[in-house]
C-alpha cells in the first residue's frame, strides 16, 4: 500500500471515529440540573428533541442519569414528545403544548430542536443552565433557562423567545416551564377562596386528562385561586413522609397551570402566564421573556419542601429577607375614614405608649373636591384632605418624630374612583370599554399601567410622599379591584397584549421605586391575599394574608400560607375580630410580623400591660420566628390543637406556639405533641412565655433531651382555660 492509500485509510478511520462520537453525543446528550438533594435531568435525542427524563431525588453517580430511559417499559409514545422539555404545537405533538405560535406567514407549526447548552456559576449556591432551541424551518428560537439554588433545592425556570422572521409573530401560548413527573398516582393539593376566606385547601387524585389552575382577574389575581400548589407522588404526602413537588408562578397577573396525566401515566405540568385573551405580537428581533416558574421537590414530605422554599425566599427573593421588620399600630379599625389631625396625634401618643415602632395611617387621608370619607370617592386624588389634615402629612410626621415613633402611610395608586378629579382629567388612563357601561369592584376602576404616562403618575404618587416626609418609614400598597371590561386606549389595536403589559408596567414602576428607595419597608396588600406571589414579593418586605383577622381563622389561613412563604413575610395584626381573649390574638399574630390594629385607649390596665410585655417578649424571640426553620407539629384540621415550632439554625433556641381550635366540652391537648428539628443528644430547658399578668405559667424550667421531646413529645396543657400557650426552648450548656 503506497503512502497516499495509507493517508486515505487513516483519514477515513478518523472520520468514522468522529462521526460515531457525534452520533453518540447527539443520541444521548445528558444535561443534569442538580441541587443538594434533587436533580432534574434533561436529554437531547438523536433528532434534537429535548426531553425531561427525570425529576426527583439526586443519584450518587452522575453517569447513571444516562441509564434512566433504558429502565422504562411504558406504552408507546407515538409522538416522541410526551416528556418534552418545552412542548411545541402544530407539528407532531398530540398533547397540551407549552408554546403555540402563528408565524409571520400565517403558519401555526413549530418544532424546536436542540442547538447547544451552557452552564454558568453565578455564586457558590446558584447556577444558571441555558438550552438553546431552534426551529429548522423558521428563524425562531427559544432559550430554556434553569436557575438552580443548590442549598435550598429550588429551581426557577423560564423561557426567552425571539425570532427574526419578516414580519410579526403572534405568541398564542407562552408558558414558562414544562416539567414531567413519574409516579403510580398523583395527588394535587390546590387552593381556592375569596375575600376573608383565603387559602382554602383541597386535595384530589389527578385522573387522565387536564386539570387547569388559572386566574382571569387581571389584578388581584389570586383572589379566587392562588397560583401555588403541590403534587404528591403515589399517595398524599405527610409533613415528614412522601415525595412531593411544590410549584408557584412568579407573576402578579393572570396565570395558568395545566396538569396533564398523559397516556403513559406520567404527569406533565405546564405553567406560565395565562394566554386567555392574550395573544402577544412579537416583532422581529424583539425578545419576550416569560416570568419564572419555581419548584422544589422533597422526598421527605411537605415540611422539608416548605423549609427549602422559605429558606430560598429569605436568602434570594424576598426583599430584605434576612433583615428586620417594624412592629406597628394601624388606625384603620380604630377610626376607619373618620379622623382628623387631633385624633391622629392621640393615636401617635398611643403608639408610643403601646411600645411599637411605627404608626401607620390608613385609607382616608386624601381628596378635597371629592373627599375620601368612604370608599365611593377620592381614590386617585393623592393630595392631603385639608379638612382632616390642615397642616398636611408633614405635620403628622413631625408629631410621630416627637413621640419617638416612625410614620407610615397607606396608598392604592393603581386604582381610581369615578368620583375623582383624576378620573375627570384623564378618562383615557382608566381601564374600561369605550362603549359599554362601567362596572365597579369596591366602587372603583383600575388605571392602565400599560400606559407609560400612568406608570409615571403612580411612581410620582410614591415619590411625592417622600418629598412631604423624607423620613417616611413604611408604605402599605393596596390593590382592591379586579379588571372588568379590559381595554387600553394606549394599546389601540393591540388589546390582546393588555393583561401582560399591565403587569409588566406594574413591575416597571416597582423597579423605579426600589431604585430610588431601596430600603423602605412596603406591605403588599390586596384586599387580603389577592396578590401574593414571588414576582411581587421581590419588591416588598411583607404581605397581608387576609382581611380576616379573627385569630382562630388566621391559624388556618397562616398555616396554609406557611407551606409557601416564610414567617418574616406574613404581616399579622392584633384586632378586635373574633371571640378569643387578647392573649390568644397576640400569640397568633406573633407567628410572623407583628402589628396592632386596636383602640389602645380602650385597653384596660392589665390588657395594656400584657401588650407592652408581649412586645418585649416578641423582640426577644422574633429572630427565631423570622429566620428559624418552621415545623408544623399539630394540624388544626386534624384535631383540637394546633401547634407550630420555630427552631434557629444553631438549634439552641426554639419557640413553640400551641392553640385550642375546638371549643367543645373537654377538648384540649390530651396527648403530648412531638417536636422536630432539635438536637437529639442536647438538653433543652422549657419555659412558658407571654402569659397574661396575674396568671401562673405551668411550665417553668423543665429540662428534657431533644431525643425525648422528638420521640415522646411534650404536652403544653392546652385546654379551655389555657387556649393559647407559648413555650420557649433554650439549650442547656
XYZ file of C-alpha atoms in Angstrom:
733
model
C 0.000 0.000 0.000
C 1.502 3.299 -1.013
C 1.617 6.400 1.179
C -1.415 8.029 -0.428
C -3.588 4.963 0.320
C -2.348 4.881 3.947
C -3.210 8.548 4.383
C -6.617 7.997 2.830
C -7.319 4.994 5.079
C -6.302 6.895 8.196
C -8.447 9.827 7.113
C -11.487 7.571 6.653
C -10.879 5.911 10.026
C -10.609 9.264 11.771
C -13.785 10.440 10.034
C -15.660 7.325 11.207
C -14.459 7.809 14.787
C -15.511 11.450 14.739
C -18.900 10.559 13.268
C -19.502 7.904 15.912
C -18.571 10.430 18.603
C -21.007 12.999 17.248
C -23.806 10.430 16.965
C -23.088 9.240 20.499
C -23.301 12.784 21.870
C -26.415 13.652 19.927
C -28.149 10.384 20.765
C -27.727 10.940 24.464
C -26.686 14.418 25.496
C -27.442 14.264 29.182
C -27.921 17.604 30.955
C -28.466 17.202 34.702
C -29.519 20.104 36.930
C -28.512 19.112 40.447
C -29.129 20.607 43.864
C -28.048 19.286 47.251
C -30.761 16.617 47.295
C -32.531 16.650 43.940
C -31.998 16.503 40.207
C -33.810 17.448 37.028
C -32.344 15.505 34.090
C -32.753 16.714 30.525
C -31.758 14.737 27.451
C -31.253 15.807 23.839
C -32.002 12.914 21.480
C -30.605 11.966 18.097
C -33.260 14.044 16.324
C -32.641 17.109 18.511
C -35.718 16.755 20.701
C -35.050 17.774 24.302
C -36.859 15.741 26.958
C -37.232 15.913 30.722
C -36.417 12.301 31.622
C -36.221 12.600 35.405
C -37.216 14.841 38.296
C -36.610 13.567 41.800
C -34.018 12.538 44.333
C -30.424 13.073 43.193
C -28.394 9.983 42.260
C -24.952 9.467 43.742
C -23.352 8.907 40.347
C -23.907 11.482 37.614
C -23.054 8.910 34.940
C -26.107 6.827 35.808
C -28.503 9.518 34.609
C -27.789 8.230 31.103
C -29.382 4.904 32.005
C -32.735 6.340 33.117
C -34.608 5.915 29.845
C -33.344 2.354 29.479
C -35.219 1.058 32.515
C -38.663 2.308 31.499
C -41.079 -0.104 29.818
C -44.021 2.137 29.109
C -46.629 2.213 26.389
C -45.687 3.643 23.020
C -45.104 7.357 22.733
C -46.397 7.843 19.197
C -45.002 11.367 19.052
C -41.727 11.124 20.952
C -42.821 14.338 22.670
C -44.805 13.245 25.725
C -41.933 14.212 28.041
C -40.731 17.192 26.020
C -38.852 19.828 27.997
C -40.825 22.540 26.166
C -43.607 21.124 24.029
C -44.447 22.991 20.846
C -47.647 22.670 18.837
C -48.591 22.344 15.205
C -46.111 19.583 14.314
C -46.434 16.014 15.639
C -47.383 16.835 19.230
C -50.748 15.451 20.399
C -50.788 16.731 23.986
C -51.036 20.127 25.709
C -48.301 22.454 24.376
C -46.100 24.852 26.294
C -45.809 27.146 23.272
C -48.064 27.878 20.318
C -47.259 30.471 17.653
C -48.582 31.897 14.424
C -45.668 32.729 12.154
C -45.426 35.827 10.022
C -46.678 33.831 7.008
C -49.712 32.517 8.921
C -48.333 29.024 9.559
C -49.058 27.585 13.015
C -46.402 24.858 13.223
C -43.337 24.895 15.460
C -40.656 22.256 16.013
C -37.891 23.184 18.449
C -34.565 21.359 18.193
C -31.520 21.320 20.448
C -28.628 23.548 19.368
C -26.435 23.978 22.451
C -26.411 24.469 26.184
C -24.304 26.425 28.658
C -23.871 26.383 32.431
C -22.775 29.471 34.354
C -21.817 29.526 38.010
C -23.410 32.665 39.470
C -22.360 32.090 43.095
C -21.471 29.279 45.487
C -25.170 28.472 45.710
C -26.595 29.483 42.336
C -26.070 28.151 38.797
C -27.776 29.002 35.523
C -28.319 26.482 32.736
C -29.483 27.767 29.350
C -30.530 25.479 26.481
C -30.889 26.975 23.017
C -33.623 25.505 20.796
C -34.305 26.484 17.193
C -36.882 25.647 14.562
C -35.124 24.200 11.473
C -37.678 25.766 9.096
C -38.461 29.150 10.649
C -35.975 31.645 12.084
C -37.476 31.204 15.535
C -35.707 30.255 18.739
C -36.407 29.611 22.410
C -33.869 29.548 25.222
C -34.853 27.457 28.215
C -33.442 28.849 31.462
C -32.949 26.868 34.676
C -31.617 28.771 37.677
C -30.802 26.269 40.426
C -30.253 27.053 44.103
C -28.088 24.244 45.391
C -28.538 24.522 49.166
C -32.252 25.327 49.054
C -33.183 22.655 46.454
C -35.163 25.226 44.460
C -35.231 25.697 40.686
C -36.571 28.704 38.805
C -37.430 28.008 35.178
C -38.418 30.387 32.406
C -38.099 30.848 28.645
C -36.726 33.521 26.338
C -38.446 33.756 22.967
C -37.125 35.608 19.917
C -37.469 35.399 16.137
C -36.068 37.032 13.003
C -38.895 36.407 10.585
C -40.013 39.002 8.057
C -42.954 40.327 9.999
C -44.537 39.889 13.406
C -45.110 36.505 15.006
C -48.066 36.004 17.350
C -47.449 34.046 20.529
C -50.699 32.192 21.209
C -49.335 30.409 24.288
C -46.027 31.069 26.004
C -45.520 29.012 29.146
C -42.596 29.448 31.500
C -41.979 25.788 32.262
C -42.842 22.295 31.101
C -41.828 19.648 33.654
C -42.565 15.939 33.934
C -43.083 13.617 36.884
C -43.267 9.847 37.020
C -45.327 8.019 39.622
C -48.070 5.474 40.092
C -50.570 8.172 41.038
C -50.588 11.930 41.607
C -52.313 13.895 44.347
C -52.882 17.622 43.770
C -53.238 19.985 46.717
C -54.639 23.262 45.418
C -56.256 26.313 46.974
C -59.362 28.394 46.482
C -61.054 31.229 48.349
C -62.460 34.719 48.293
C -62.212 37.829 50.432
C -61.668 36.816 54.097
C -61.551 33.127 53.069
C -58.088 32.940 51.555
C -56.033 29.753 51.086
C -58.790 27.155 51.452
C -57.135 23.795 50.642
C -58.472 20.939 48.520
C -56.696 17.683 47.699
C -57.685 15.350 44.878
C -56.186 12.470 42.923
C -55.481 13.536 39.359
C -57.112 11.447 36.645
C -56.193 11.243 32.981
C -56.798 14.429 31.087
C -56.056 18.005 32.105
C -56.663 19.814 35.375
C -56.190 23.573 34.988
C -55.499 26.085 37.734
C -55.910 29.614 36.460
C -56.969 33.213 37.006
C -58.544 35.720 34.628
C -58.956 38.610 37.104
C -56.155 40.813 35.741
C -55.251 42.337 39.092
C -55.749 40.782 42.490
C -55.289 37.588 40.508
C -55.068 35.225 43.494
C -58.456 36.220 44.944
C -60.290 33.051 43.872
C -57.352 30.726 43.200
C -53.692 31.228 44.180
C -51.017 30.114 41.732
C -49.265 27.953 44.356
C -49.880 24.202 44.513
C -48.261 20.917 45.475
C -48.283 17.467 43.873
C -47.632 14.297 45.877
C -46.423 11.122 44.209
C -48.179 7.772 44.806
C -50.027 8.965 47.918
C -50.726 12.268 49.701
C -47.517 13.365 51.385
C -47.458 13.999 55.123
C -45.277 16.526 56.915
C -42.367 14.092 57.097
C -43.004 11.353 54.537
C -43.637 11.047 50.836
C -42.449 12.578 47.602
C -43.935 15.989 46.888
C -43.312 18.851 44.467
C -44.234 22.463 45.273
C -44.874 24.823 42.378
C -45.522 28.570 42.097
C -45.511 31.122 39.295
C -43.684 34.409 39.926
C -46.313 36.555 38.257
C -48.803 39.097 39.616
C -51.462 38.770 36.925
C -53.402 36.094 35.087
C -51.744 32.693 35.387
C -52.403 29.208 34.073
C -51.082 25.836 35.198
C -52.056 22.707 33.294
C -51.582 19.330 34.975
C -51.987 16.512 32.447
C -51.742 12.782 33.155
C -50.591 11.526 29.780
C -51.187 8.170 28.005
C -48.051 6.754 29.668
C -49.407 7.690 33.127
C -46.750 10.365 33.604
C -47.683 13.825 34.825
C -46.934 16.812 32.638
C -47.014 20.231 34.385
C -47.064 23.313 32.173
C -47.216 26.692 33.899
C -46.997 30.308 32.844
C -48.871 33.492 32.054
C -52.483 32.759 31.170
C -52.906 33.037 27.408
C -56.610 33.806 27.918
C -57.456 36.807 25.700
C -53.721 37.433 25.405
C -52.192 36.562 22.019
C -48.948 38.530 22.068
C -47.487 40.081 18.924
C -43.697 39.823 18.761
C -41.755 41.951 16.328
C -38.705 40.612 14.508
C -35.690 40.766 16.836
C -37.827 41.534 19.908
C -37.166 39.403 22.992
C -40.071 38.079 25.057
C -39.091 36.695 28.456
C -41.630 34.772 30.482
C -41.828 35.028 34.285
C -40.149 32.328 36.328
C -41.927 29.216 37.494
C -40.317 27.967 40.693
C -40.431 24.482 42.127
C -38.847 22.379 44.810
C -39.034 18.637 45.306
C -38.897 16.774 48.593
C -38.532 13.024 49.137
C -39.193 13.615 52.844
C -42.657 15.143 52.948
C -44.167 18.608 52.929
C -42.203 20.018 55.870
C -38.835 19.600 54.157
C -40.189 21.184 50.962
C -41.605 24.199 52.782
C -38.395 24.800 54.731
C -36.485 24.699 51.441
C -38.835 27.258 49.922
C -38.858 29.515 52.973
C -35.058 29.486 53.136
C -34.848 30.272 49.416
C -37.257 33.181 49.834
C -35.306 34.712 52.723
C -31.923 34.224 51.047
C -32.716 35.087 47.449
C -36.142 36.506 46.608
C -37.993 38.360 49.368
C -36.902 41.980 49.693
C -34.603 42.230 52.733
C -35.422 38.658 53.644
C -32.527 38.485 56.099
C -33.234 41.886 57.597
C -35.502 43.241 60.297
C -39.124 44.411 60.384
C -41.087 47.144 62.173
C -43.921 46.495 64.608
C -46.755 48.947 64.081
C -50.084 50.366 65.171
C -52.591 50.866 62.359
C -55.507 53.289 62.705
C -57.927 51.502 60.355
C -60.072 49.618 62.855
C -59.783 52.474 65.336
C -61.130 55.197 63.060
C -61.844 53.855 59.572
C -62.340 57.013 57.438
C -63.380 59.195 60.375
C -60.342 61.010 61.762
C -58.612 64.371 61.870
C -55.248 65.754 62.856
C -56.161 65.917 66.530
C -57.314 62.294 66.579
C -54.151 61.145 64.827
C -51.998 62.949 67.381
C -53.785 60.996 70.108
C -53.122 57.774 68.233
C -49.445 58.681 67.937
C -49.287 59.005 71.706
C -50.990 55.588 71.937
C -48.354 54.208 69.563
C -45.584 55.292 71.885
C -47.455 54.060 74.947
C -48.029 50.651 73.385
C -44.350 50.303 72.523
C -44.428 49.533 68.782
C -42.004 51.033 66.266
C -44.336 52.746 63.835
C -47.730 54.373 63.330
C -49.480 53.520 60.052
C -52.026 55.992 58.671
C -54.515 54.000 56.605
C -57.118 54.908 53.994
C -58.986 58.243 54.049
C -56.260 60.903 54.319
C -56.620 62.383 50.795
C -59.034 64.084 48.380
C -60.510 67.599 48.564
C -63.043 68.237 45.831
C -64.100 64.634 46.365
C -63.018 63.924 49.939
C -62.199 60.339 50.837
C -64.790 59.894 53.580
C -65.828 56.453 52.354
C -64.815 54.140 49.523
C -67.025 55.879 46.923
C -64.844 58.909 46.199
C -61.388 60.448 46.118
C -59.283 57.485 45.033
C -56.665 58.837 42.647
C -56.516 62.339 44.151
C -53.422 61.990 46.319
C -53.344 65.418 47.924
C -53.946 65.667 51.677
C -57.521 66.382 52.690
C -57.376 69.935 54.041
C -60.235 69.420 56.474
C -58.751 66.311 58.076
C -55.088 67.295 57.759
C -54.903 71.113 57.544
C -51.140 71.009 58.086
C -50.525 68.062 55.792
C -48.686 64.779 56.185
C -45.554 66.633 57.208
C -47.220 67.730 60.465
C -48.198 64.147 61.308
C -44.685 63.007 60.519
C -43.235 65.647 62.833
C -45.630 64.585 65.577
C -44.524 60.976 65.122
C -40.910 62.038 65.462
C -41.781 63.969 68.635
C -43.299 60.773 70.042
C -40.183 58.803 69.038
C -42.040 56.554 66.630
C -41.802 56.185 62.866
C -44.521 57.100 60.388
C -46.026 55.067 57.542
C -48.911 55.562 55.142
C -51.499 53.678 53.023
C -51.840 54.122 49.267
C -53.720 52.403 46.451
C -52.058 54.036 43.452
C -53.222 51.604 40.745
C -56.874 52.494 41.277
C -59.351 55.344 40.756
C -62.888 56.236 41.838
C -65.113 57.556 39.049
C -65.912 60.297 41.549
C -62.458 61.885 41.497
C -60.551 64.687 39.826
C -58.161 62.176 38.272
C -60.995 60.380 36.511
C -62.354 63.688 35.188
C -58.935 64.817 33.913
C -57.722 61.525 32.451
C -60.559 59.209 31.455
C -58.126 57.794 28.868
C -55.995 56.464 31.752
C -58.809 54.269 33.044
C -59.318 50.618 32.115
C -62.840 50.495 30.648
C -64.567 49.664 27.387
C -65.375 52.880 25.481
C -68.947 51.949 24.528
C -70.029 49.783 27.458
C -71.390 50.693 30.887
C -68.833 50.860 33.654
C -68.864 48.056 36.211
C -67.238 48.586 39.588
C -65.432 46.473 42.140
C -65.473 48.234 45.529
C -66.771 51.368 43.744
C -63.570 51.776 41.763
C -61.781 51.100 38.491
C -58.210 50.217 37.550
C -55.685 52.592 35.998
C -53.986 51.468 32.796
C -50.424 50.584 33.773
C -49.625 49.512 30.231
C -49.536 53.283 29.590
C -46.140 54.839 30.394
C -47.848 58.096 31.475
C -49.810 56.178 34.092
C -46.592 54.477 35.199
C -45.056 57.931 35.708
C -48.126 59.042 37.672
C -48.028 56.024 40.010
C -44.317 56.493 40.611
C -44.893 60.158 41.415
C -47.592 59.242 43.940
C -44.918 57.413 45.916
C -42.157 59.903 45.206
C -44.273 62.838 46.404
C -44.793 61.150 49.774
C -41.063 61.247 50.396
C -40.963 64.907 49.388
C -43.566 65.605 52.078
C -41.843 63.329 54.597
C -38.251 62.321 53.745
C -38.254 60.099 56.844
C -41.287 58.103 55.677
C -40.641 54.645 57.097
C -43.365 52.377 55.693
C -45.823 52.075 52.817
C -48.914 49.891 52.708
C -49.600 49.320 48.989
C -53.180 48.168 48.428
C -54.987 46.830 45.365
C -58.701 46.256 45.888
C -60.247 45.874 42.431
C -60.147 43.310 39.658
C -60.264 44.255 35.982
C -63.643 44.421 34.268
C -64.141 45.495 30.637
C -60.436 45.219 29.832
C -59.419 47.903 27.350
C -56.460 50.243 26.972
C -56.710 53.467 24.982
C -52.924 53.410 24.656
C -52.713 49.941 23.086
C -55.217 50.806 20.323
C -55.251 47.731 18.047
C -53.105 45.559 20.339
C -55.716 44.940 23.044
C -54.730 41.286 23.392
C -51.444 42.423 24.959
C -53.146 44.343 27.749
C -53.166 41.736 30.521
C -49.459 41.041 30.059
C -48.412 44.668 29.579
C -50.337 45.737 32.685
C -48.217 43.518 34.931
C -45.014 44.466 33.124
C -45.972 48.115 33.683
C -46.535 47.466 37.388
C -43.085 45.881 37.657
C -41.502 48.862 35.869
C -42.982 51.180 38.496
C -41.856 48.997 41.374
C -38.352 48.774 39.900
C -38.172 52.581 39.741
C -39.371 52.879 43.328
C -36.815 50.361 44.553
C -34.029 52.041 42.580
C -34.698 55.308 44.411
C -35.945 53.944 47.754
C -34.305 50.531 48.130
C -34.740 50.099 51.880
C -38.206 51.402 52.733
C -40.447 48.583 54.026
C -43.583 48.041 51.965
C -46.559 45.783 52.630
C -48.102 44.011 49.649
C -51.846 44.223 50.312
C -54.695 43.338 48.002
C -57.912 43.224 49.983
C -56.164 40.444 51.843
C -54.270 37.749 49.946
C -55.366 38.720 46.459
C -51.851 39.398 45.217
C -49.340 37.201 46.999
C -46.625 35.847 44.716
C -42.857 35.964 44.417
C -42.999 38.129 41.301
C -44.280 40.951 43.530
C -42.545 39.985 46.770
C -39.118 40.779 45.346
C -40.198 44.424 45.735
C -41.974 44.114 49.104
C -40.860 43.193 52.589
C -44.146 41.562 53.603
C -47.671 40.702 52.513
C -51.133 40.895 54.078
C -52.562 37.349 54.198
C -56.209 38.248 54.770
C -58.556 40.950 55.995
C -59.982 38.181 58.145
C -58.079 38.795 61.374
C -60.221 36.559 63.566
C -57.345 34.748 65.306
C -58.986 31.332 65.070
C -59.494 31.763 61.333
C -55.989 33.168 60.984
C -54.459 29.983 62.447
C -55.852 28.060 59.481
C -55.047 30.740 56.894
C -51.493 31.326 58.131
C -50.943 27.566 58.362
C -51.604 27.111 54.644
C -49.553 30.151 53.639
C -46.625 28.731 55.643
C -46.158 25.949 53.105
C -45.001 28.528 50.558
C -43.957 31.743 52.343
C -41.657 32.451 55.316
C -42.961 33.814 58.614
C -40.988 37.064 58.257
C -43.136 37.940 55.216
C -46.504 37.348 56.896
C -47.974 40.580 58.273
C -50.206 39.646 61.220
C -52.224 42.215 63.184
C -53.959 42.021 66.535
C -57.532 43.264 66.087
C -60.922 43.035 67.792
C -62.150 40.340 65.409
C -63.211 37.054 66.980
C -64.177 35.896 70.454
C -60.778 34.769 71.653
C -59.037 36.552 74.532
C -56.395 39.188 73.873
C -53.550 36.796 74.673
C -54.770 34.340 72.030
C -54.950 37.141 69.451
C -51.449 38.394 70.247
C -49.935 34.900 70.202
C -51.361 34.170 66.742
C -50.084 37.494 65.392
C -46.611 36.744 66.776
C -46.184 33.900 64.273
C -44.943 36.353 61.678
C -44.502 40.133 61.541
C -46.466 41.518 64.482
C -48.725 44.569 64.281
C -51.713 46.032 66.130
C -54.990 47.400 64.837
C -56.813 48.063 68.095
C -58.036 51.044 70.085
C -55.235 51.334 72.619
C -57.101 53.914 74.706
C -59.858 51.365 75.374
C -57.499 48.724 76.754
C -57.777 48.218 80.487
C -54.641 48.423 82.601
C -53.958 44.680 82.536
C -54.528 44.372 78.774
C -52.201 47.290 78.069
C -49.555 45.859 80.368
C -49.853 42.478 78.647
C -49.415 44.049 75.178
C -46.404 46.057 76.332
C -44.794 42.948 77.827
C -45.712 40.914 74.750
C -43.842 43.364 72.529
C -40.741 42.989 74.705
C -41.076 39.204 74.529
C -41.579 39.371 70.777
C -38.440 41.432 70.292
C -36.503 38.677 72.059
C -37.919 35.750 70.099
C -38.525 37.306 66.657
C -35.107 36.281 65.253
C -36.080 32.639 65.791
C -39.525 33.132 64.233
C -38.267 35.138 61.256
C -35.119 33.200 60.384
C -35.638 29.815 62.010
C -36.781 26.548 60.476
C -40.520 26.107 60.761
C -42.102 22.806 61.797
C -45.848 22.210 61.704
C -46.456 19.853 64.637
C -50.232 19.539 65.131
C -52.518 20.302 62.214
C -55.637 22.318 63.195
C -57.708 20.483 60.559
C -56.919 17.094 62.111
C -57.579 17.655 65.800
C -58.444 20.049 68.577
C -54.947 21.509 68.908
C -52.741 23.485 66.527
C -49.024 23.573 67.220
C -46.205 25.318 65.349
C -42.481 25.274 66.146
C -39.638 27.562 65.056
C -36.027 26.409 65.570
C -32.986 28.598 64.902
C -30.096 27.466 62.710
C -27.857 26.575 65.669
C -30.655 24.504 67.229
C -30.045 26.141 70.597
C -33.265 28.216 70.658
C -36.826 27.416 69.679
C -40.344 28.769 70.150
C -43.463 26.584 70.207
C -46.968 28.055 69.695
C -49.968 25.975 70.804
C -53.691 26.734 70.436
C -57.043 25.179 71.218
C -59.052 25.208 67.977
C -62.092 23.267 69.197
C -64.387 24.800 71.810
C -66.386 21.657 72.536
C -66.534 20.370 76.109
C -63.414 18.699 77.458
C -61.235 19.328 74.409
C -57.542 20.024 74.827
C -54.062 18.580 74.377
C -54.745 15.106 75.695
C -51.564 13.667 74.226
C -48.077 15.157 74.054
C -47.034 16.965 70.896
C -43.873 15.574 69.301
C -41.311 18.244 68.469
C -38.965 18.280 65.468
C -35.694 19.821 64.358
C -33.874 19.639 67.707
C -30.510 18.075 68.535
C -31.321 14.597 69.900
C -28.313 14.498 72.221
C -28.801 18.004 73.622
C -30.850 19.053 76.645
C -33.402 21.853 76.437
C -34.948 23.968 79.163
C -38.626 24.740 78.567
C -40.251 27.928 79.790
C -43.731 29.289 79.234
C -43.653 32.846 77.936
C -46.107 35.587 77.003
C -48.553 34.694 79.751
C -51.198 37.146 80.907
C -50.483 39.255 84.026
C -51.788 37.596 87.162
C -51.664 34.070 85.755
C -49.133 31.447 86.736
C -47.268 29.613 83.991
C -47.351 25.827 84.269
C -44.031 25.327 82.515
C -41.010 26.942 84.125
C -37.590 25.410 83.800
C -38.288 21.776 82.976
C -35.395 20.105 81.147
C -35.768 17.397 78.515
C -33.439 15.924 75.948
C -34.065 16.627 72.302
C -34.457 12.887 71.852
C -37.245 12.773 74.459
C -39.056 15.781 73.009
C -38.946 14.390 69.472
C -39.697 10.770 70.395
C -42.284 11.134 73.155
C -43.148 14.811 72.931
C -44.310 17.459 75.352
C -47.839 18.347 76.442
C -48.395 22.133 76.541
C -51.587 21.648 78.590
C -53.833 23.476 76.178
C -57.476 23.489 77.336
C -60.490 25.757 77.659
C -58.753 27.680 80.438
C -55.416 27.824 78.582
C -56.454 28.290 74.954
C -53.066 29.640 73.875
C -49.689 28.567 75.234
C -46.252 29.697 74.037
C -43.187 27.695 75.076
C -39.599 28.849 74.714
C -36.818 26.256 74.478
C -33.187 27.009 75.200
C -30.204 24.707 75.032
C -28.728 23.760 78.402
C -24.984 24.200 78.096
